[in-house]
Amino acid sequence: MNEKICRILEEGRECQKNLVFPGPTGPTGPTGPAGGPTGAVGATGPTGPTGATGPTGATGATGATGATGASATPTLAIGTVTTGTPGTPAAAAISGVAPNFILDLTIPAGITGPTGATGIGVTGPTGATGATGATGATGPTGAASTIAGPTGPTGPAGATGPAGATGPTGASGATGATGVTGPTGPTGATGPTGAASTVTGPTGATGPTGPTGPTGATGPTGPTGP
């Protein structure tokens, strides 16, 4: 133990001998003349090893919490949906005030596709004709109208047919005896016309009926009564 202490003290004395204690610094001398031209820059030395990472600094104080903003969840409702002309682009428009919005859409109609080819199918046989249904009962006859409709105007008279043949003249009655003719007297004034005789003489025998003339054209039918 004492040997170790003596050895340490001896080494301390040797180190103290080698120590040089500088004296006070003298005044700075004048700057000497500039040296010769600057030599060429030497090649860059190899990069030294990366130094050890320094200790992590202390964490800073947490900042004050900001004020909580107003909570508002936006809503989107479907407004009008309009069918546009085929071939036009679709369109959308948003209106309303936050947080309530309305979405209006315009969707063009699809273009009509070409007509498909006619299918080839075999026509099935015609089905048998069904039995004829029974005749329904006849409905009751409506009451006859008691109001006669107005008579239509008389149609124009047809053309007159040709006159029939004249029948034979009936036999003449017997002629009375002729009296003696007296002298002709002066013509007297014409007396008043006597009253027509109301006694009809006997009718002669009817002659045969002549042939019937052609029927005249039928006049137009009068309007139907109510």
Coordinates of C-alpha atoms in Angstrom, one line a residue:
M1 CA 0.0 0.0 0.0
N2 CA 2.8 2.5 0.9
E3 CA 4.6 1.6 -2.3
K4 CA 1.6 2.5 -4.4
I5 CA 1.3 5.9 -2.6
C6 CA 5.0 6.6 -3.1
R7 CA 4.8 5.7 -6.8
I8 CA 1.9 8.0 -7.3
L9 CA 3.7 10.9 -5.5
E10 CA 6.8 10.3 -7.6
E11 CA 4.8 10.5 -10.8
G12 CA 3.2 13.7 -9.6
R13 CA 6.6 15.3 -9.0
E14 CA 7.8 14.3 -12.6
C15 CA 4.6 15.8 -14.1
Q16 CA 5.1 19.0 -12.1
K17 CA 8.7 19.3 -13.5
N18 CA 7.4 19.1 -17.1
L19 CA 4.7 21.8 -16.6
V20 CA 5.6 25.2 -18.1
F21 CA 3.8 28.2 -16.5
P22 CA 3.7 31.1 -19.0
G23 CA 4.5 34.6 -17.9
P24 CA 2.5 37.7 -18.5
T25 CA 1.7 38.4 -22.2
G26 CA 3.9 41.2 -23.7
P27 CA 2.6 44.0 -26.0
T28 CA 1.7 42.9 -29.5
G29 CA 4.5 43.6 -32.0
P30 CA 4.0 45.2 -35.4
T31 CA 2.5 43.1 -38.1
G32 CA 5.3 41.7 -40.3
P33 CA 5.3 42.0 -44.1
A34 CA 2.9 39.8 -45.9
G35 CA 4.3 36.5 -46.9
G36 CA 4.6 35.1 -50.5
P37 CA 1.6 34.1 -52.6
T38 CA -1.0 31.9 -51.2
G39 CA -0.2 28.3 -52.0
A40 CA -2.6 26.0 -53.8
V41 CA -5.6 24.8 -51.8
G42 CA -4.8 21.3 -50.6
A43 CA -7.0 18.4 -51.3
T44 CA -10.1 18.0 -49.0
G45 CA -9.3 15.6 -46.2
P46 CA -11.5 12.6 -45.5
T47 CA -14.7 13.3 -43.5
G48 CA -14.2 12.8 -39.9
P49 CA -16.3 10.3 -37.9
T50 CA -19.7 11.5 -36.9
G51 CA -19.7 12.8 -33.4
A52 CA -21.8 11.3 -30.7
T53 CA -25.5 12.5 -30.6
G54 CA -26.0 15.2 -28.0
P55 CA -28.5 14.8 -25.2
T56 CA -32.1 15.5 -26.1
G57 CA -33.3 19.0 -25.1
A58 CA -36.0 19.4 -22.5
T59 CA -39.6 19.3 -23.9
G60 CA -41.1 22.8 -24.1
A61 CA -44.2 23.7 -22.2
T62 CA -47.6 22.7 -23.8
G63 CA -49.4 25.7 -25.3
A64 CA -52.8 26.8 -24.1
T65 CA -55.8 24.9 -25.7
G66 CA -57.6 27.0 -28.3
A67 CA -61.3 27.7 -28.0
T68 CA -63.6 25.0 -29.3
G69 CA -65.2 26.0 -32.7
A70 CA -69.0 25.8 -33.2
S71 CA -70.0 22.2 -34.2
A72 CA -72.1 22.2 -37.4
T73 CA -72.5 19.1 -39.6
P74 CA -73.5 20.0 -43.1
T75 CA -76.6 18.5 -44.6
L76 CA -77.4 17.9 -48.3
A77 CA -81.0 17.5 -49.5
I78 CA -82.1 16.5 -53.0
G79 CA -84.1 19.3 -54.5
T80 CA -85.6 19.1 -58.0
V81 CA -84.6 16.4 -60.5
T82 CA -85.2 17.5 -64.1
T83 CA -85.1 15.3 -67.2
G84 CA -83.0 17.1 -69.9
T85 CA -83.0 16.8 -73.7
P86 CA -81.2 13.6 -75.0
G87 CA -77.6 14.3 -75.8
T88 CA -77.2 17.3 -73.5
P89 CA -74.7 17.2 -70.6
A90 CA -75.9 16.5 -67.0
A91 CA -75.8 19.4 -64.6
A92 CA -75.9 19.9 -60.9
A93 CA -76.5 23.1 -58.8
I94 CA -76.1 23.6 -55.0
S95 CA -78.0 26.3 -53.2
G96 CA -79.0 27.0 -49.7
V97 CA -77.2 28.5 -46.6
A98 CA -74.6 26.6 -44.5
P99 CA -75.0 24.1 -43.0
N100 CA -78.2 23.3 -45.0
F101 CA -77.6 22.8 -48.7
I102 CA -79.9 21.7 -51.6
L103 CA -78.7 19.8 -54.6
D104 CA -80.7 20.3 -57.9
L105 CA -80.0 17.8 -60.7
T106 CA -80.6 17.8 -64.5
I107 CA -80.2 14.4 -66.0
P108 CA -80.6 14.1 -69.8
A109 CA -82.9 11.4 -71.1
G110 CA -81.3 8.5 -72.9
I111 CA -81.3 8.4 -76.7
T112 CA -83.8 5.9 -78.1
G113 CA -81.9 2.9 -79.2
P114 CA -82.4 1.3 -82.7
T115 CA -85.3 -1.0 -83.1
G116 CA -84.3 -4.6 -82.5
A117 CA -84.5 -7.1 -85.3
T118 CA -87.9 -8.8 -85.7
G119 CA -87.9 -12.2 -84.1
I120 CA -88.4 -15.3 -86.2
G121 CA -91.1 -17.4 -84.7
V122 CA -93.4 -20.1 -86.1
T123 CA -97.0 -19.0 -85.9
G124 CA -99.0 -21.6 -84.0
P125 CA -102.2 -23.1 -85.4
T126 CA -105.4 -21.1 -85.0
G127 CA -107.4 -22.3 -82.1
A128 CA -110.9 -23.7 -82.6
T129 CA -113.8 -21.2 -82.6
G130 CA -115.6 -21.1 -79.3
A131 CA -119.3 -21.9 -78.9
T132 CA -121.7 -19.1 -79.6
G133 CA -123.0 -17.7 -76.4
A134 CA -126.8 -17.7 -75.6
T135 CA -128.8 -14.8 -76.9
G136 CA -129.6 -12.3 -74.1
A137 CA -133.1 -11.6 -73.1
T138 CA -134.9 -8.9 -75.1
G139 CA -135.3 -5.7 -73.1
P140 CA -138.8 -4.2 -72.5
T141 CA -140.3 -2.1 -75.2
G142 CA -140.3 1.6 -74.5
A143 CA -143.6 3.4 -74.1
A144 CA -145.1 4.7 -77.4
S145 CA -145.0 8.4 -77.8
T146 CA -148.4 10.0 -77.7
I147 CA -147.2 13.3 -79.3
A148 CA -147.3 13.2 -83.1
G149 CA -144.4 14.9 -84.8
P150 CA -145.1 17.8 -87.2
T151 CA -146.0 16.7 -90.7
G152 CA -143.2 17.3 -93.2
P153 CA -143.8 19.7 -96.1
T154 CA -145.6 18.2 -99.1
G155 CA -143.2 17.1 -101.8
P156 CA -143.6 18.6 -105.3
A157 CA -146.3 17.0 -107.5
G158 CA -145.1 14.3 -109.8
A159 CA -145.4 14.8 -113.6
T160 CA -148.9 14.3 -115.0
G161 CA -149.3 10.9 -116.6
P162 CA -150.8 10.7 -120.2
A163 CA -154.6 10.9 -120.4
G164 CA -156.4 7.6 -120.6
A165 CA -158.5 6.6 -123.6
T166 CA -161.9 8.2 -123.7
G167 CA -164.6 5.8 -122.8
P168 CA -167.6 5.2 -125.2
T169 CA -170.4 7.7 -125.1
G170 CA -173.4 6.6 -123.2
A171 CA -176.7 6.1 -125.1
S172 CA -178.8 9.2 -125.7
G173 CA -182.2 9.5 -124.3
A174 CA -185.3 9.5 -126.7
T175 CA -186.0 12.8 -128.4
G176 CA -189.3 14.4 -127.8
A177 CA -191.6 15.5 -130.7
T178 CA -190.7 18.8 -132.2
G179 CA -193.3 21.5 -131.7
V180 CA -194.4 23.9 -134.3
T181 CA -192.0 26.8 -134.6
G182 CA -193.6 30.1 -133.9
P183 CA -192.4 33.3 -135.3
T184 CA -189.3 34.6 -133.8
G185 CA -190.0 37.5 -131.5
P186 CA -187.7 40.2 -130.7
T187 CA -184.9 39.3 -128.3
G188 CA -185.9 40.3 -124.9
A189 CA -183.6 41.6 -122.2
T190 CA -181.5 39.0 -120.6
G191 CA -183.2 38.0 -117.4
P192 CA -181.3 37.2 -114.3
T193 CA -179.6 33.9 -114.1
G194 CA -181.8 31.4 -112.4
A195 CA -180.7 29.4 -109.4
A196 CA -178.6 26.4 -110.3
S197 CA -180.6 23.3 -110.4
T198 CA -180.0 21.0 -107.5
V199 CA -181.3 18.1 -109.3
T200 CA -178.6 16.1 -111.1
G201 CA -179.6 14.3 -114.2
P202 CA -179.0 10.6 -114.4
T203 CA -175.3 9.7 -114.9
G204 CA -174.5 8.0 -118.1
A205 CA -172.9 4.6 -118.0
T206 CA -169.2 4.7 -117.0
G207 CA -166.9 4.0 -119.8
P208 CA -164.1 1.5 -119.5
T209 CA -161.1 2.7 -117.4
G210 CA -158.2 3.9 -119.5
P211 CA -154.7 2.6 -119.0
T212 CA -152.8 4.0 -115.9
G213 CA -150.3 6.6 -116.7
P214 CA -146.7 6.3 -115.5
T215 CA -146.1 7.1 -111.8
G216 CA -144.7 10.6 -111.2
A217 CA -141.4 11.2 -109.5
T218 CA -141.5 10.7 -105.7
G219 CA -141.3 14.0 -103.8
P220 CA -138.6 14.5 -101.1
T221 CA -139.3 12.9 -97.7
G222 CA -140.4 15.4 -95.1
P223 CA -138.4 15.8 -91.9
T224 CA -138.9 13.2 -89.2
G225 CA -141.1 14.2 -86.4
P226 CA -139.8 14.3 -82.8

